[in-house]
Amino acid sequence: MFRNISWKRFLKSVALVTLALTFIFTNVSSALASPSSERTDSINKATLENSIESEALIARRSGGRIGGGGFSRPSPSSPSRGGGSRGGGFGGGFGFPFLLPFFGFGGFGSIFTILIFFAVANFLVRSFQNSGFGGGGDGGVATTNPKVTVSKVQVGLLADAKELQQELNDLAQKSDTGTASGRARVLQEGTLALLRHPEYWVYAKSESNVSRLEEAEAQFNRLALSERSKYSEETLSNVESQFRRSESETTTAESPAEYIVVTILAGVQGKSELPDVKNADNLRQALRQLGSASSDTLLAVEIIWTPQAEGDTLSNDDLLATYPDLQPL
């Protein structure tokens, strides 16, 4: 009996001592490990923040923008004057004499009735044509919601093309973007600036989308916003005669300036598809075709380029990451 009691007490004591030692050593290990773990977490967090900040500084770029215009709905054409009556008659020059058969000039009633029928039919056909329902094709839809081509030409040039940047800066400062003729000049001068520097062409891309006026405006705005989102500061702009220039807050990265990217967007009434750009000749043709749009058909234009500020950079890695669709020439 005595042995059994001692044995049980011994086991209880061993269990208590083991449990106490476990708690002690566990707390000590946690206390010793905690500062080191917290220090490591702090170092990792600081490293991550520095890395994110460095990437943000590298990706922070300036940009320039010129253009304006709108996709206003054209007013429907007024009815042709030739479709109305002349001298009180029904089209075709047939007037008052048509009423004579109905007032007792016998023998000729049936002939004049047929002539009246053709005159009235001619009048109705002209009226329908002038209102846009005749003539086949799109009719009134083409008048109020015509076809529009939204075109985009994008060129990646070597950063040595400093004179091109200066030409675009000067164009932004001197252009009248509040008028149709001024915007047509912006398009012509912008395409000419690129055509004058083929020795710097490295990458390019073109696209054209034909749609109705309502869809074209949304498409143009989408393309413009997409290009403007690729830089963080719009340091120079002239849109609808609203000129703005600000000092760049960009931080020059260690990587050298390698490229300049210029994008030209144009909304032109009618169907005018650009050729696919696969080489320098295709690009030259696309720029000439785009720049030839007249002020009467040009609805909107924007020229967007980056970098704009002096000392700002666009490295090869930035180009590949931001403009993956550009094709080498």
Coordinates of C-alpha atoms in Angstrom, one line a residue:
M1 CA 0.0 0.0 0.0
F2 CA 2.8 2.4 1.0
R3 CA 4.7 1.6 -2.2
N4 CA 1.7 2.3 -4.4
I5 CA 1.1 5.8 -2.8
S6 CA 4.8 6.8 -3.2
W7 CA 4.9 5.7 -6.8
K8 CA 1.8 7.8 -7.6
R9 CA 3.3 10.8 -5.9
F10 CA 6.5 10.4 -7.7
L11 CA 4.8 10.3 -11.1
K12 CA 2.8 13.4 -10.2
S13 CA 5.9 15.2 -9.2
V14 CA 7.7 14.3 -12.4
A15 CA 4.7 15.4 -14.5
L16 CA 4.6 18.8 -12.7
V17 CA 8.3 19.4 -13.0
T18 CA 8.2 18.5 -16.7
L19 CA 5.3 20.8 -17.3
A20 CA 7.0 23.6 -15.4
L21 CA 10.2 23.2 -17.4
T22 CA 8.3 23.2 -20.6
F23 CA 6.6 26.5 -19.9
I24 CA 9.9 28.1 -18.7
F25 CA 11.9 27.1 -21.7
T26 CA 9.1 28.0 -24.1
N27 CA 8.8 31.5 -22.7
V28 CA 12.5 32.0 -22.8
S29 CA 12.7 30.9 -26.4
S30 CA 9.9 33.1 -27.4
A31 CA 11.5 36.0 -25.5
L32 CA 14.8 35.4 -27.2
A33 CA 13.3 34.9 -30.6
S34 CA 10.8 37.8 -30.6
P35 CA 13.3 40.7 -31.0
S36 CA 15.1 39.0 -33.8
S37 CA 11.9 38.1 -35.5
E38 CA 10.5 41.7 -35.1
R39 CA 13.9 43.1 -36.3
T40 CA 13.8 40.8 -39.4
D41 CA 10.2 41.8 -40.2
S42 CA 11.1 45.5 -39.9
I43 CA 14.1 45.0 -42.2
N44 CA 12.0 43.2 -44.7
K45 CA 9.2 45.8 -44.6
A46 CA 11.7 48.6 -45.0
T47 CA 13.3 46.8 -47.9
L48 CA 10.0 46.3 -49.6
E49 CA 9.0 49.9 -49.1
N50 CA 12.3 51.1 -50.5
S51 CA 11.9 48.8 -53.5
I52 CA 8.3 50.0 -54.1
E53 CA 9.5 53.6 -53.8
S54 CA 12.4 53.0 -56.2
E55 CA 10.1 51.4 -58.7
A56 CA 7.6 54.3 -58.4
L57 CA 10.4 56.8 -59.0
I58 CA 11.6 54.9 -62.1
A59 CA 8.1 54.6 -63.5
R60 CA 7.3 58.3 -62.8
R61 CA 7.5 60.1 -66.2
S62 CA 6.4 63.3 -67.8
G63 CA 4.3 63.7 -70.9
G64 CA 3.1 66.3 -73.4
R65 CA -0.3 66.6 -75.1
I66 CA -1.6 68.8 -78.0
G67 CA -5.1 68.7 -79.6
G68 CA -8.8 69.0 -79.2
G69 CA -12.0 68.8 -81.2
G70 CA -15.2 67.0 -80.6
F71 CA -17.6 64.5 -82.2
S72 CA -20.6 66.8 -82.5
R73 CA -23.5 65.5 -84.5
P74 CA -23.8 67.2 -87.9
S75 CA -27.1 69.0 -88.6
P76 CA -29.2 67.3 -91.3
S77 CA -29.2 68.9 -94.7
S78 CA -32.1 71.1 -95.5
P79 CA -34.6 70.0 -98.2
S80 CA -33.7 70.9 -101.7
R81 CA -35.5 73.9 -103.1
G82 CA -36.0 72.1 -106.4
G83 CA -38.3 69.6 -104.7
G84 CA -40.9 72.2 -103.9
S85 CA -43.5 73.8 -106.1
R86 CA -42.8 76.6 -108.4
G87 CA -45.6 79.1 -109.1
G88 CA -48.0 77.2 -106.9
G89 CA -47.6 73.9 -108.8
F90 CA -46.5 70.4 -108.0
G91 CA -42.8 69.8 -108.7
G92 CA -41.4 69.5 -112.2
G93 CA -42.7 72.9 -113.2
F94 CA -46.3 71.7 -113.6
G95 CA -48.6 74.2 -112.0
F96 CA -52.1 75.6 -112.3
P97 CA -53.0 74.0 -115.7
F98 CA -53.4 70.6 -114.0
L99 CA -56.5 71.8 -112.3
L100 CA -58.1 72.8 -115.6
P101 CA -59.4 69.3 -116.6
F102 CA -61.5 69.2 -113.4
F103 CA -63.3 72.3 -114.4
G104 CA -64.9 71.2 -117.6
F105 CA -62.2 71.3 -120.3
G106 CA -63.5 68.0 -121.7
G107 CA -61.7 65.4 -123.7
F108 CA -58.4 65.9 -122.0
G109 CA -59.3 64.9 -118.5
S110 CA -57.7 61.4 -118.5
I111 CA -54.4 62.7 -120.0
F112 CA -54.0 65.5 -117.5
T113 CA -55.0 63.2 -114.7
I114 CA -52.0 60.9 -115.6
L115 CA -49.7 63.9 -115.7
I116 CA -50.9 65.1 -112.4
F117 CA -50.2 61.6 -110.9
F118 CA -46.6 61.6 -112.2
A119 CA -46.1 65.2 -110.9
V120 CA -47.3 64.3 -107.4
A121 CA -45.2 61.1 -107.4
N122 CA -42.2 63.1 -108.5
F123 CA -42.8 65.6 -105.7
L124 CA -43.1 62.9 -103.1
V125 CA -40.0 61.1 -104.2
R126 CA -38.0 64.3 -104.0
S127 CA -39.3 65.1 -100.6
F128 CA -38.4 61.6 -99.3
Q129 CA -34.9 61.9 -100.7
N130 CA -34.3 65.3 -99.2
S131 CA -35.4 64.1 -95.8
G132 CA -32.9 61.3 -95.9
F133 CA -35.2 58.3 -96.5
G134 CA -34.6 57.9 -100.2
G135 CA -31.6 57.3 -102.3
G136 CA -30.8 53.9 -100.8
G137 CA -27.8 53.2 -98.5
D138 CA -27.7 54.8 -95.1
G139 CA -30.1 57.6 -95.9
G140 CA -30.8 59.7 -92.8
V141 CA -28.6 57.5 -90.6
A142 CA -25.6 58.6 -92.6
T143 CA -26.6 62.2 -92.2
T144 CA -27.0 62.3 -88.5
N145 CA -24.7 59.4 -87.4
P146 CA -22.0 59.1 -90.2
K147 CA -19.1 56.7 -90.4
V148 CA -16.0 57.9 -88.6
T149 CA -12.5 56.4 -88.7
V150 CA -10.5 56.6 -85.5
S151 CA -6.8 56.1 -86.3
K152 CA -3.7 55.7 -84.1
V153 CA -0.1 55.9 -85.2
Q154 CA 2.5 55.3 -82.5
V155 CA 6.3 55.6 -83.0
G156 CA 9.2 54.7 -80.7
L157 CA 12.3 56.8 -81.5
L158 CA 15.8 56.8 -80.1
A159 CA 16.3 59.4 -77.4
D160 CA 18.8 61.2 -79.5
A161 CA 15.9 62.8 -81.4
K162 CA 16.1 65.9 -79.1
E163 CA 15.1 68.2 -81.9
L164 CA 11.8 66.2 -82.3
Q165 CA 11.0 66.9 -78.7
Q166 CA 11.7 70.6 -79.1
E167 CA 9.5 70.7 -82.2
L168 CA 6.6 69.2 -80.3
N169 CA 7.2 71.6 -77.4
D170 CA 7.1 74.5 -79.8
L171 CA 4.0 73.2 -81.5
A172 CA 2.2 72.9 -78.2
Q173 CA 3.1 76.5 -77.3
K174 CA 2.2 78.1 -80.7
S175 CA -0.8 76.2 -82.0
D176 CA -4.4 77.3 -82.0
T177 CA -6.2 74.2 -80.9
G178 CA -9.5 75.9 -80.5
T179 CA -10.4 75.9 -84.2
A180 CA -10.8 73.3 -86.9
S181 CA -8.1 74.8 -89.1
G182 CA -5.7 75.1 -86.1
R183 CA -6.2 71.4 -85.2
A184 CA -5.7 70.4 -88.8
R185 CA -2.4 72.3 -88.7
V186 CA -1.4 70.5 -85.5
L187 CA -2.0 67.1 -87.2
Q188 CA 0.0 68.1 -90.3
E189 CA 2.9 69.6 -88.3
G190 CA 3.0 66.6 -85.9
T191 CA 3.2 64.1 -88.7
L192 CA 5.8 66.2 -90.5
A193 CA 7.9 66.3 -87.4
L194 CA 8.0 62.5 -87.4
L195 CA 8.5 62.2 -91.1
R196 CA 11.6 64.5 -90.9
H197 CA 13.4 62.1 -88.5
P198 CA 13.3 58.6 -90.0
E199 CA 16.8 57.9 -88.8
Y200 CA 15.5 57.7 -85.2
W201 CA 12.6 55.3 -85.9
V202 CA 12.9 52.0 -84.0
Y203 CA 9.4 50.8 -83.2
A204 CA 6.0 51.6 -84.6
K205 CA 2.3 50.5 -84.7
S206 CA -0.8 51.7 -86.5
E207 CA -4.5 50.8 -86.2
S208 CA -7.8 52.1 -87.7
N209 CA -11.3 51.4 -86.5
V210 CA -14.4 52.4 -88.6
S211 CA -17.6 52.9 -86.6
R212 CA -20.5 55.3 -86.3
L213 CA -20.1 58.7 -84.8
E214 CA -21.5 57.8 -81.4
E215 CA -19.2 54.8 -81.0
A216 CA -16.2 56.6 -82.4
E217 CA -16.2 59.3 -79.7
A218 CA -16.0 56.7 -77.0
Q219 CA -13.3 54.8 -78.8
F220 CA -11.2 58.0 -79.3
N221 CA -11.5 58.9 -75.6
R222 CA -10.6 55.4 -74.5
L223 CA -7.4 55.5 -76.6
A224 CA -6.4 58.9 -75.4
L225 CA -6.9 58.0 -71.7
S226 CA -4.9 54.8 -72.2
E227 CA -1.9 56.7 -73.6
R228 CA -2.1 59.5 -71.0
S229 CA -2.1 56.9 -68.2
K230 CA 1.3 55.7 -69.2
Y231 CA 3.0 58.7 -67.7
S232 CA 2.4 60.3 -64.3
E233 CA 2.8 64.0 -65.0
E234 CA 1.4 66.0 -67.9
T235 CA 4.0 68.7 -67.8
L236 CA 3.0 70.4 -71.1
S237 CA -0.5 70.6 -72.7
N238 CA -2.5 72.7 -75.2
V239 CA -6.0 71.3 -75.6
E240 CA -8.9 73.4 -76.9
S241 CA -6.7 76.6 -76.5
Q242 CA -6.1 75.8 -72.8
F243 CA -2.4 76.0 -72.4
R244 CA -0.7 74.6 -69.3
R245 CA 2.9 74.0 -68.4
S246 CA 4.3 72.8 -65.1
E247 CA 7.7 72.0 -63.7
S248 CA 8.5 68.3 -63.6
E249 CA 8.8 66.6 -60.3
T250 CA 10.4 63.5 -61.8
T251 CA 13.4 61.9 -60.3
T252 CA 16.1 60.9 -62.8
A253 CA 16.7 57.2 -62.7
E254 CA 20.1 55.7 -63.0
S255 CA 19.2 54.0 -66.3
P256 CA 20.0 56.2 -69.3
A257 CA 17.4 57.8 -71.6
E258 CA 16.9 55.5 -74.5
Y259 CA 13.6 56.2 -76.2
I260 CA 10.9 58.7 -77.0
V261 CA 7.3 57.5 -77.8
V262 CA 5.0 59.7 -79.8
T263 CA 1.3 58.8 -80.3
I264 CA -1.0 60.5 -82.8
L265 CA -4.7 60.0 -82.6
A266 CA -7.2 61.3 -85.1
G267 CA -10.9 61.0 -85.7
V268 CA -11.8 61.6 -89.3
Q269 CA -15.2 61.5 -90.9
G270 CA -15.5 58.8 -93.5
K271 CA -13.7 55.6 -94.1
S272 CA -9.9 56.0 -94.2
E273 CA -8.1 52.9 -93.0
L274 CA -4.3 53.1 -92.4
P275 CA -1.9 50.4 -93.6
D276 CA -0.4 48.0 -91.2
V277 CA 3.1 49.1 -90.2
K278 CA 5.7 46.4 -90.6
N279 CA 8.6 48.5 -91.9
A280 CA 9.7 52.1 -92.4
D281 CA 7.9 52.5 -95.8
N282 CA 4.6 51.4 -94.2
L283 CA 5.1 53.9 -91.4
R284 CA 5.9 56.7 -93.9
Q285 CA 2.7 55.9 -95.8
A286 CA 0.6 55.8 -92.7
L287 CA 1.9 59.2 -91.5
R288 CA 1.3 60.8 -94.8
Q289 CA -2.2 59.5 -95.1
L290 CA -3.0 60.5 -91.5
G291 CA -1.6 64.0 -91.9
S292 CA -3.5 64.7 -95.1
A293 CA -6.9 64.9 -93.4
S294 CA -8.6 68.3 -94.1
S295 CA -10.1 70.6 -91.5
D296 CA -13.6 69.8 -92.9
T297 CA -13.3 66.0 -92.1
L298 CA -11.1 66.1 -89.0
L299 CA -13.2 65.8 -85.9
A300 CA -10.6 65.4 -83.2
V301 CA -6.8 65.0 -82.9
E302 CA -4.4 64.5 -80.1
I303 CA -0.6 64.2 -80.1
I304 CA 0.8 62.6 -77.0
W305 CA 4.5 62.1 -76.2
T306 CA 6.7 60.9 -73.4
P307 CA 9.1 61.8 -71.9
Q308 CA 8.5 65.6 -72.2
A309 CA 10.6 67.2 -69.4
E310 CA 14.3 67.7 -69.8
G311 CA 16.3 65.0 -68.0
D312 CA 13.4 62.6 -67.9
T313 CA 14.1 59.0 -69.1
L314 CA 12.4 56.1 -70.8
S315 CA 14.6 53.1 -70.7
N316 CA 14.4 49.9 -72.8
D317 CA 12.8 48.0 -69.9
D318 CA 10.2 50.8 -69.5
L319 CA 9.4 50.7 -73.2
L320 CA 8.9 47.0 -73.3
A321 CA 6.7 47.0 -70.2
T322 CA 4.6 50.0 -71.1
Y323 CA 4.3 49.6 -74.8
P324 CA 4.3 45.9 -75.5
D325 CA 2.4 46.2 -78.8
L326 CA 5.1 48.2 -80.6
Q327 CA 6.7 46.3 -83.4
P328 CA 10.4 46.7 -84.4
L329 CA 11.0 48.2 -87.8

